[in-house]
PDB file of C-alpha atoms in Angstrom:
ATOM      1  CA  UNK A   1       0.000   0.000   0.000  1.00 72.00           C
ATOM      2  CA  UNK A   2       1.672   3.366  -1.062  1.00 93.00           C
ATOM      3  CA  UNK A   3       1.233   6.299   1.663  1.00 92.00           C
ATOM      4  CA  UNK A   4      -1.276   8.167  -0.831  1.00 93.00           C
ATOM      5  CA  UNK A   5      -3.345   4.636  -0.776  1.00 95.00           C
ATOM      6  CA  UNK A   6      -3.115   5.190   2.981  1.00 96.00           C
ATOM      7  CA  UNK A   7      -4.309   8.757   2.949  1.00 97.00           C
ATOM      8  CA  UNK A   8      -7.290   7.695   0.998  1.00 97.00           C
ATOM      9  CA  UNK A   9      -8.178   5.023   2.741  1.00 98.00           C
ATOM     10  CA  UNK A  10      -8.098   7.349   5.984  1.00 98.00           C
ATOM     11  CA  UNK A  11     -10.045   9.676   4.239  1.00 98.00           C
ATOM     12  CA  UNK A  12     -12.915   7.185   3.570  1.00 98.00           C
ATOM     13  CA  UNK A  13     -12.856   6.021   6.893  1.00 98.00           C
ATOM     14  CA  UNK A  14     -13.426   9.265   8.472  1.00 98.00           C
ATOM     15  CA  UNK A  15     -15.676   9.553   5.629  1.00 98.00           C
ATOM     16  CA  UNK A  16     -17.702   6.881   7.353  1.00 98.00           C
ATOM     17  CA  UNK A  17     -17.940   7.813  10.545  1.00 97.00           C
ATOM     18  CA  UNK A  18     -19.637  11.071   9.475  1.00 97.00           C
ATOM     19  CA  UNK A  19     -21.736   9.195   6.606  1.00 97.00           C
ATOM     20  CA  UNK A  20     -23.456   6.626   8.671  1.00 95.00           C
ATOM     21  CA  UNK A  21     -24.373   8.229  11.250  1.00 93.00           C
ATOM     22  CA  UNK A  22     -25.263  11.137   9.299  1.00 94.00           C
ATOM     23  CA  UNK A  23     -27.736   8.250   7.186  1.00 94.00           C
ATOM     24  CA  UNK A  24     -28.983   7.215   9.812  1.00 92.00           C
ATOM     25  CA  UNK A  25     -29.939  10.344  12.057  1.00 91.00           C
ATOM     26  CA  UNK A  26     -31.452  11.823   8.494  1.00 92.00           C
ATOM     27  CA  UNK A  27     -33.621   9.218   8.071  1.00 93.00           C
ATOM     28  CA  UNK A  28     -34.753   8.020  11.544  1.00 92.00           C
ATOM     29  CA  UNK A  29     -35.194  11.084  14.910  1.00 92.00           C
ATOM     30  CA  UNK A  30     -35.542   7.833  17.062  1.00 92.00           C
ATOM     31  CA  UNK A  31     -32.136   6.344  16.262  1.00 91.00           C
ATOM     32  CA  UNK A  32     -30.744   9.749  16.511  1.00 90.00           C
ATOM     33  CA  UNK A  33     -32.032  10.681  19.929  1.00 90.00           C
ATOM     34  CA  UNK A  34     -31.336   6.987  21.125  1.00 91.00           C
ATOM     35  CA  UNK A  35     -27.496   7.447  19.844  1.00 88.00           C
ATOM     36  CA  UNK A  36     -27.241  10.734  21.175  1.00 90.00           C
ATOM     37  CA  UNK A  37     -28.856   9.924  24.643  1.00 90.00           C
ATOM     38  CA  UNK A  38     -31.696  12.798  24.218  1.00 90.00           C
ATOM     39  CA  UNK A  39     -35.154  12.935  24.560  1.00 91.00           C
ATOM     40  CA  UNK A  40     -37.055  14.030  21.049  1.00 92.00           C
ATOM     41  CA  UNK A  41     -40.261  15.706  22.934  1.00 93.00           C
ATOM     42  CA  UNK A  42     -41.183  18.255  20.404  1.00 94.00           C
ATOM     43  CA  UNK A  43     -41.298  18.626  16.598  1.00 94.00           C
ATOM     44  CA  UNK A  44     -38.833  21.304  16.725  1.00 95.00           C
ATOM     45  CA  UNK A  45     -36.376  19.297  17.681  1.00 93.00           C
ATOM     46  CA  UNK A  46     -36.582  16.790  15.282  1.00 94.00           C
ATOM     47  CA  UNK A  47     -36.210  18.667  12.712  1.00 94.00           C
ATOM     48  CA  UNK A  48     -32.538  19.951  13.692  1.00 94.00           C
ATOM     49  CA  UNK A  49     -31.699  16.239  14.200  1.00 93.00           C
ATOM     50  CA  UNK A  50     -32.878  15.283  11.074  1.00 94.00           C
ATOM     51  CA  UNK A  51     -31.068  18.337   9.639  1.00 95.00           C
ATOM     52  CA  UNK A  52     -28.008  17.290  11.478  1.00 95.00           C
ATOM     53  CA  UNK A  53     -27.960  14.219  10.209  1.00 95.00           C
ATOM     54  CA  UNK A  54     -28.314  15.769   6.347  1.00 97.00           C
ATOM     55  CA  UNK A  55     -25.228  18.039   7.270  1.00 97.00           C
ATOM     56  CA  UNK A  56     -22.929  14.845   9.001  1.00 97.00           C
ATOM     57  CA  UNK A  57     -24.036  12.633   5.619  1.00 97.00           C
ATOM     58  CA  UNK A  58     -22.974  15.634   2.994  1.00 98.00           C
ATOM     59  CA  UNK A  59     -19.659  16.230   5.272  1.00 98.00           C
ATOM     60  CA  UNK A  60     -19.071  12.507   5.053  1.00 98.00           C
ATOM     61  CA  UNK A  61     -19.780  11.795   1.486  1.00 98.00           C
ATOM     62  CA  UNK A  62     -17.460  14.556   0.884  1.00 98.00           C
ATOM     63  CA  UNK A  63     -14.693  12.859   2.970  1.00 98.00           C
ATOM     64  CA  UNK A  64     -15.670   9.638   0.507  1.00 98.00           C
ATOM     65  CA  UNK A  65     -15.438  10.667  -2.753  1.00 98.00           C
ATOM     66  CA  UNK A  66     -12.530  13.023  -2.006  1.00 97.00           C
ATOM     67  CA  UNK A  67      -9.426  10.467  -3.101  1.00 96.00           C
ATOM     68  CA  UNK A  68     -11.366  10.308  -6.470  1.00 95.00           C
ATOM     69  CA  UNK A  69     -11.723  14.179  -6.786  1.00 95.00           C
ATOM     70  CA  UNK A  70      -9.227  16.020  -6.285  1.00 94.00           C
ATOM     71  CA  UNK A  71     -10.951  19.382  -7.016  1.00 96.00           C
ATOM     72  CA  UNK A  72     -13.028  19.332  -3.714  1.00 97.00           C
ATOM     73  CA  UNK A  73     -10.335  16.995  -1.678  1.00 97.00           C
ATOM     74  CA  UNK A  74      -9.361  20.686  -0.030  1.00 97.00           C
ATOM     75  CA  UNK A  75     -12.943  21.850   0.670  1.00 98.00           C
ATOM     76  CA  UNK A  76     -14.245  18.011   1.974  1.00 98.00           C
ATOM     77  CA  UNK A  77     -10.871  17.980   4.221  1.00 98.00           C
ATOM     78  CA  UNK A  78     -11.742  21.752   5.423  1.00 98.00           C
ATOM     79  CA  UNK A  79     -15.367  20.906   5.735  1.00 98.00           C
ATOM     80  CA  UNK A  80     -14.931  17.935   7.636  1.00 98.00           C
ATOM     81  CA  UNK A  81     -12.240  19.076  10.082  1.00 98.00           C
ATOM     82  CA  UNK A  82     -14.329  22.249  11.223  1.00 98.00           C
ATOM     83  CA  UNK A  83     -17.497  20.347  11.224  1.00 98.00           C
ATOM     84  CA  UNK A  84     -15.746  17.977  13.859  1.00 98.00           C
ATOM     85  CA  UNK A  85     -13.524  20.230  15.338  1.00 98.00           C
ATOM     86  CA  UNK A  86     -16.588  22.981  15.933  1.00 98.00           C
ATOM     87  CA  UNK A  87     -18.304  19.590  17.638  1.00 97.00           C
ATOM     88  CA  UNK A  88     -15.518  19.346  19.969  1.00 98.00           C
ATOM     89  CA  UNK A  89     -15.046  23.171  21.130  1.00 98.00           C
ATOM     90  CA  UNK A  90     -18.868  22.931  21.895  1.00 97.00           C
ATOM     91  CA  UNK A  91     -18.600  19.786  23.962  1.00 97.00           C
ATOM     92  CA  UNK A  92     -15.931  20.263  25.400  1.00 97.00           C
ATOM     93  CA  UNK A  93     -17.517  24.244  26.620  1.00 97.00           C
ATOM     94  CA  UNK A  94     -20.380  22.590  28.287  1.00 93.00           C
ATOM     95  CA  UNK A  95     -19.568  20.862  31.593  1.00 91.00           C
ATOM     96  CA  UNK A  96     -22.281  17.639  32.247  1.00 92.00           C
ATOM     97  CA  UNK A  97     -22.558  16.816  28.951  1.00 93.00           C
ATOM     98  CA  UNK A  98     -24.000  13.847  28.822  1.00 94.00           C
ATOM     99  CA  UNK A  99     -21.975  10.385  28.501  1.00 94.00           C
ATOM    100  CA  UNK A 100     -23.482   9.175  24.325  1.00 94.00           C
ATOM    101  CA  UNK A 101     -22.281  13.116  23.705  1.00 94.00           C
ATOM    102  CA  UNK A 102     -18.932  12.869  24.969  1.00 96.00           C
ATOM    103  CA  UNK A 103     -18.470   9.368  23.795  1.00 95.00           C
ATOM    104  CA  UNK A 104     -19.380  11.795  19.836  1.00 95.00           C
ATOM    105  CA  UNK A 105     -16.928  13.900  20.399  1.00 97.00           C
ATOM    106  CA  UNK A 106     -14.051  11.099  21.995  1.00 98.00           C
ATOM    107  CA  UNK A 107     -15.082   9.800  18.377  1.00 97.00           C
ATOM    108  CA  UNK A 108     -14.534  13.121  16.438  1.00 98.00           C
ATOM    109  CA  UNK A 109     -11.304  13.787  18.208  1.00 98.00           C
ATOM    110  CA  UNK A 110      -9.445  10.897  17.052  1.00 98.00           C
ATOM    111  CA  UNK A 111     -11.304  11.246  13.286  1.00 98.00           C
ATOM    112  CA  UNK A 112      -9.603  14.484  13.403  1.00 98.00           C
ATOM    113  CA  UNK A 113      -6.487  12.653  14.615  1.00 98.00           C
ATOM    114  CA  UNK A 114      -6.662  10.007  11.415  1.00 98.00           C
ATOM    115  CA  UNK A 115      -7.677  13.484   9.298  1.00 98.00           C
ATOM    116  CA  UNK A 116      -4.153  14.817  10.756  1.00 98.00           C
ATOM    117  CA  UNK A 117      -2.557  12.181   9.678  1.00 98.00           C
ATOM    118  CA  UNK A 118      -3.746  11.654   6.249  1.00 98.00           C
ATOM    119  CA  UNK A 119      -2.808  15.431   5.284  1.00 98.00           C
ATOM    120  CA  UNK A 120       0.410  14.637   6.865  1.00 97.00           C
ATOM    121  CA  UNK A 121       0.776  11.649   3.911  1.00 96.00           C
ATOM    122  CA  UNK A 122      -0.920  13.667   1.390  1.00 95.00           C
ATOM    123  CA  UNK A 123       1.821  16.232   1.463  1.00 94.00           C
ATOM    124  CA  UNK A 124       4.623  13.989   1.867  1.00 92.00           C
ATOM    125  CA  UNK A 125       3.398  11.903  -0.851  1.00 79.00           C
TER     126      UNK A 125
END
């Protein structure tokens, strides 16, 4: 496996982790609220988690089809590390966040970490 195989790969990985849950939270407020440990007790509020999943599934698909498309590789990368990163600040700002929240953003930290890295091979490569 070269190093820009690697990169890729890292890519679509991260990729992943923003896609399927992203799938998954668009398509079903239950599995969302269930995943993030939240109650869903108005209509309001199911719409942002539906929108939030919309937003984590474009941000991943990015992240995907980035290796192949190297025009958007340096917006998907951008959008994908502030998407995560913004996550993070937030969580890590409100003290008692609950424990399926911080277990998002322990999840988001080391995507950014694998993100890190793969830029890290890009450029070297």
């Amino acid at each position: 496996m070269t190093v820009d195989h690697l990169a890729n790969a890292l890519l679509v990985l991260v990729g992943l982790v923003n896609a399927v849950p992203g799938l998954i939270g668009s398509l079903s407020v239950e599995r969302a609220a269930t995943a993030y440990g939240i109650a869903v007790d108005s209509p309001d509020l199911a719409v942002v988690l539906r929108h939030r999943g919309v937003l984590l599934l474009i941000v991943g698909l990015g992240l995907i089809v980035a290796p192949w498309w190297p025009e958007i590789r340096t917006a998907a990368i951008a959008a994908g590390v502030i998407s995560m990163a913004s996550y993070v600040a937030i969580a890590l700002a409100k003290p008692g966040l609950g424990r399926p929240l911080r277990k998002v953003m322990w999840v988001d930290v080391g995507a950014l970490a694998l993100v890190a890295v793969a830029v890290v091979l890009l450029a070297a490569g």
